[in-house]
Amino acid sequence: MTAPLASTQDFSNPRERNSPNMKAATTDHLIRMELHMEQMIRMIANLNERIQVLEHRLTEPALRIVGK
């Protein structure tokens, strides 16, 4: 019989909290979180670039709003 998956274990139990399955589940979770953070950083960088392009376009002389 195989051990239950980490997601089905009761990690409130101190014995299971230190189990190899818990450590593997925690490691997997941290790796996924790191990948998500890297994706978010790239998305923010892309948005910043797009904002800069739009700001530049709005300051071009042909697009300036001339006051009366």
Short mmCIF file of N, CA and C in Angstrom, two decimals:
data_model
loop_
_atom_site.label_atom_id
_atom_site.label_comp_id
_atom_site.label_asym_id
_atom_site.label_seq_id
_atom_site.Cartn_x
_atom_site.Cartn_y
_atom_site.Cartn_z
N MET A 1 0.84 -1.18 0.00
CA MET A 1 0.00 0.00 0.00
C MET A 1 0.89 1.24 0.00
N THR A 2 0.54 2.22 -0.82
CA THR A 2 1.36 3.43 -0.91
C THR A 2 0.83 4.49 0.05
N ALA A 3 1.70 5.43 0.39
CA ALA A 3 1.31 6.52 1.28
C ALA A 3 0.36 7.45 0.55
N PRO A 4 -0.54 8.08 1.29
CA PRO A 4 -1.46 9.01 0.63
C PRO A 4 -0.71 10.22 0.08
N LEU A 5 -1.32 10.85 -0.90
CA LEU A 5 -0.72 12.05 -1.46
C LEU A 5 -0.65 13.14 -0.40
N ALA A 6 0.29 14.07 -0.58
CA ALA A 6 0.47 15.14 0.39
C ALA A 6 -0.81 15.94 0.57
N SER A 7 -1.58 16.11 -0.49
CA SER A 7 -2.79 16.92 -0.41
C SER A 7 -3.88 16.28 0.44
N THR A 8 -3.78 14.96 0.70
CA THR A 8 -4.80 14.29 1.49
C THR A 8 -4.36 14.09 2.93
N GLN A 9 -3.17 14.50 3.28
CA GLN A 9 -2.69 14.31 4.63
C GLN A 9 -3.15 15.44 5.54
N ASP A 10 -3.22 15.15 6.83
CA ASP A 10 -3.59 16.15 7.82
C ASP A 10 -2.31 16.76 8.37
N PHE A 11 -1.94 17.93 7.85
CA PHE A 11 -0.67 18.53 8.25
C PHE A 11 -0.77 19.27 9.58
N SER A 12 -1.95 19.24 10.21
CA SER A 12 -2.04 19.79 11.56
C SER A 12 -1.44 18.80 12.55
N ASN A 13 -1.29 17.55 12.12
CA ASN A 13 -0.66 16.53 12.94
C ASN A 13 0.86 16.74 12.86
N PRO A 14 1.52 16.98 14.01
CA PRO A 14 2.97 17.27 13.98
C PRO A 14 3.81 16.18 13.31
N ARG A 15 3.39 14.90 13.44
CA ARG A 15 4.15 13.83 12.80
C ARG A 15 4.10 13.94 11.29
N GLU A 16 2.93 14.29 10.76
CA GLU A 16 2.79 14.40 9.31
C GLU A 16 3.40 15.69 8.78
N ARG A 17 3.46 16.72 9.62
CA ARG A 17 4.02 18.00 9.18
C ARG A 17 5.50 17.84 8.79
N ASN A 18 6.20 16.94 9.45
CA ASN A 18 7.62 16.72 9.16
C ASN A 18 7.85 15.53 8.24
N SER A 19 6.80 15.02 7.65
CA SER A 19 6.93 13.85 6.78
C SER A 19 7.60 14.23 5.47
N PRO A 20 8.21 13.25 4.79
CA PRO A 20 8.81 13.53 3.48
C PRO A 20 7.81 14.08 2.48
N ASN A 21 6.54 13.60 2.55
CA ASN A 21 5.52 14.11 1.63
C ASN A 21 5.26 15.59 1.86
N MET A 22 5.23 16.00 3.12
CA MET A 22 4.99 17.41 3.43
C MET A 22 6.15 18.25 2.92
N LYS A 23 7.38 17.77 3.15
CA LYS A 23 8.55 18.53 2.69
C LYS A 23 8.55 18.64 1.17
N ALA A 24 8.18 17.56 0.48
CA ALA A 24 8.13 17.59 -0.98
C ALA A 24 7.02 18.52 -1.45
N ALA A 25 5.87 18.48 -0.79
CA ALA A 25 4.75 19.35 -1.17
C ALA A 25 5.13 20.81 -0.96
N THR A 26 5.82 21.09 0.15
CA THR A 26 6.24 22.47 0.43
C THR A 26 7.24 22.94 -0.61
N THR A 27 8.18 22.09 -0.97
CA THR A 27 9.18 22.44 -1.99
C THR A 27 8.50 22.71 -3.33
N ASP A 28 7.58 21.83 -3.71
CA ASP A 28 6.85 22.02 -4.98
C ASP A 28 6.08 23.33 -4.96
N HIS A 29 5.45 23.62 -3.83
CA HIS A 29 4.67 24.85 -3.71
C HIS A 29 5.58 26.08 -3.84
N LEU A 30 6.72 26.03 -3.19
CA LEU A 30 7.66 27.16 -3.25
C LEU A 30 8.18 27.37 -4.67
N ILE A 31 8.44 26.28 -5.37
CA ILE A 31 8.91 26.39 -6.76
C ILE A 31 7.82 27.01 -7.63
N ARG A 32 6.58 26.55 -7.45
CA ARG A 32 5.46 27.14 -8.22
C ARG A 32 5.29 28.61 -7.90
N MET A 33 5.40 28.96 -6.63
CA MET A 33 5.26 30.37 -6.23
C MET A 33 6.37 31.22 -6.84
N GLU A 34 7.59 30.69 -6.88
CA GLU A 34 8.70 31.42 -7.48
C GLU A 34 8.45 31.65 -8.97
N LEU A 35 7.95 30.64 -9.66
CA LEU A 35 7.64 30.79 -11.09
C LEU A 35 6.55 31.83 -11.30
N HIS A 36 5.53 31.81 -10.44
CA HIS A 36 4.46 32.81 -10.56
C HIS A 36 5.01 34.22 -10.33
N MET A 37 5.91 34.35 -9.36
CA MET A 37 6.49 35.66 -9.09
C MET A 37 7.31 36.15 -10.28
N GLU A 38 8.06 35.25 -10.90
CA GLU A 38 8.84 35.63 -12.08
C GLU A 38 7.92 36.08 -13.21
N GLN A 39 6.80 35.37 -13.39
CA GLN A 39 5.83 35.76 -14.42
C GLN A 39 5.24 37.13 -14.11
N MET A 40 4.92 37.37 -12.85
CA MET A 40 4.36 38.67 -12.46
C MET A 40 5.36 39.79 -12.70
N ILE A 41 6.63 39.55 -12.40
CA ILE A 41 7.67 40.56 -12.61
C ILE A 41 7.78 40.89 -14.09
N ARG A 42 7.74 39.85 -14.94
CA ARG A 42 7.79 40.08 -16.39
C ARG A 42 6.57 40.86 -16.87
N MET A 43 5.40 40.51 -16.35
CA MET A 43 4.18 41.22 -16.73
C MET A 43 4.25 42.69 -16.34
N ILE A 44 4.74 42.97 -15.15
CA ILE A 44 4.86 44.35 -14.68
C ILE A 44 5.86 45.11 -15.54
N ALA A 45 6.98 44.48 -15.88
CA ALA A 45 7.97 45.12 -16.75
C ALA A 45 7.37 45.45 -18.11
N ASN A 46 6.60 44.51 -18.67
CA ASN A 46 5.95 44.76 -19.97
C ASN A 46 4.94 45.90 -19.88
N LEU A 47 4.18 45.93 -18.80
CA LEU A 47 3.22 47.02 -18.62
C LEU A 47 3.92 48.37 -18.49
N ASN A 48 5.03 48.39 -17.76
CA ASN A 48 5.80 49.63 -17.62
C ASN A 48 6.31 50.12 -18.97
N GLU A 49 6.78 49.19 -19.79
CA GLU A 49 7.25 49.56 -21.13
C GLU A 49 6.11 50.14 -21.96
N ARG A 50 4.94 49.51 -21.90
CA ARG A 50 3.79 50.00 -22.66
C ARG A 50 3.36 51.39 -22.18
N ILE A 51 3.40 51.60 -20.88
CA ILE A 51 3.05 52.91 -20.32
C ILE A 51 4.02 53.97 -20.82
N GLN A 52 5.32 53.65 -20.84
CA GLN A 52 6.32 54.60 -21.32
C GLN A 52 6.08 54.95 -22.78
N VAL A 53 5.75 53.96 -23.60
CA VAL A 53 5.47 54.21 -25.02
C VAL A 53 4.27 55.13 -25.16
N LEU A 54 3.21 54.85 -24.41
CA LEU A 54 2.02 55.69 -24.48
C LEU A 54 2.30 57.11 -24.00
N GLU A 55 3.08 57.23 -22.93
CA GLU A 55 3.43 58.57 -22.44
C GLU A 55 4.23 59.33 -23.49
N HIS A 56 5.14 58.63 -24.15
CA HIS A 56 5.95 59.27 -25.19
C HIS A 56 5.06 59.74 -26.34
N ARG A 57 4.13 58.88 -26.74
CA ARG A 57 3.22 59.25 -27.84
C ARG A 57 2.38 60.47 -27.47
N LEU A 58 1.96 60.54 -26.23
CA LEU A 58 1.12 61.66 -25.80
C LEU A 58 1.89 62.98 -25.74
N THR A 59 3.20 62.90 -25.66
CA THR A 59 4.00 64.13 -25.60
C THR A 59 4.51 64.55 -26.98
N GLU A 60 4.21 63.77 -28.02
CA GLU A 60 4.62 64.16 -29.37
C GLU A 60 3.87 65.43 -29.76
N PRO A 61 4.53 66.36 -30.45
CA PRO A 61 3.91 67.65 -30.79
C PRO A 61 2.59 67.51 -31.54
N ALA A 62 2.46 66.54 -32.43
CA ALA A 62 1.24 66.40 -33.23
C ALA A 62 0.03 66.02 -32.36
N LEU A 63 0.28 65.44 -31.20
CA LEU A 63 -0.82 64.98 -30.36
C LEU A 63 -1.11 65.89 -29.17
N ARG A 64 -0.31 66.91 -28.99
CA ARG A 64 -0.52 67.80 -27.85
C ARG A 64 -1.81 68.57 -28.00
N ILE A 65 -2.49 68.74 -26.91
CA ILE A 65 -3.71 69.55 -26.92
C ILE A 65 -3.29 70.99 -26.68
N VAL A 66 -3.66 71.84 -27.61
CA VAL A 66 -3.26 73.25 -27.51
C VAL A 66 -4.37 74.01 -26.79
N GLY A 67 -3.97 74.71 -25.73
CA GLY A 67 -4.95 75.50 -24.97
C GLY A 67 -5.36 76.74 -25.74
N LYS A 68 -6.53 77.29 -25.40
CA LYS A 68 -7.05 78.47 -26.09
C LYS A 68 -6.44 79.74 -25.54
#
